[in-house]
């Protein structure tokens, strides 16, 4: 079966990296690990040996069925009922994490060398399901990991950083060159860990409204927060008053503001009845 580039099929062939990804998950005895995009099963095999149960989600039906044959039986077709690997031929974006967590009776752990063409949608889907997730170790394109893990004021900090980090702390672990994969992608790849611990309650903001606000204030690149607020339909005087109440420089850009500062600003706007429900589409993660 030739790899399908439209499905982001760059298979990891570096055994040490595979071991490091699984080790980075920590103790998974008795735990269910959801693997996103098992592909040829390189990470799946290591997971099967180290964790309680693996639920692997593969959209490519051909790959899913050969993995099912490998893990549910063997080449001769004899079944091994004790297999701790279950392969689901599904699109991860349509997968019901809440139901899987309820069935497992625990918060899920997630692992995966993600298909790069849908990295942001997958990260957003995991964020949406943060309440039923415990932690994740994910491989993504290096530039995406840089954005996910960026600190306020740094070159890579933006909407993706705030959105992901509002759902829990992230840390980069290691980077691999294209030669670690077959076929080699055009980019370097970085593995990062994400511990799900949503911050909305702690910061006193409503999740959906705050995330929409984040999309609004990061909508126009290189523009000030005040300009972005105006573009979202918030009156200039209300925007200026809220910025000063929140202790934020009137010329500041969202790219220099921490999640705490943005939460303060949102609350000041809300107190003044000046939030906006306009979507400044399309959101640029
Ligand atoms: N885990 C394997 C490895 O490391 O060698 C494969 C990783 S490869 C980068 C990404 C995998 O995700 C491919 O097997 C691809 O078919 C699968 N995939 C692509 N889109 C998907 C989707 N929407 N849902 C689930 N799996 C998907």
Tab-separated table of C-alpha atoms in Angstrom, residues 12 15 35 146 172 175 179 184 192 215 284:
chain	number	residue	atom	x	y	z
A	12	UNK	CA	7.823	7.250	11.994
A	15	UNK	CA	12.663	3.444	17.216
A	35	UNK	CA	-3.852	6.908	19.621
A	146	UNK	CA	6.550	26.503	18.452
A	172	UNK	CA	8.036	20.921	24.044
A	175	UNK	CA	12.466	17.631	17.670
A	179	UNK	CA	14.841	11.584	7.941
A	184	UNK	CA	10.302	12.104	4.797
A	192	UNK	CA	5.107	18.172	22.958
A	215	UNK	CA	-10.399	34.981	17.939
A	284	UNK	CA	-6.562	32.067	11.894
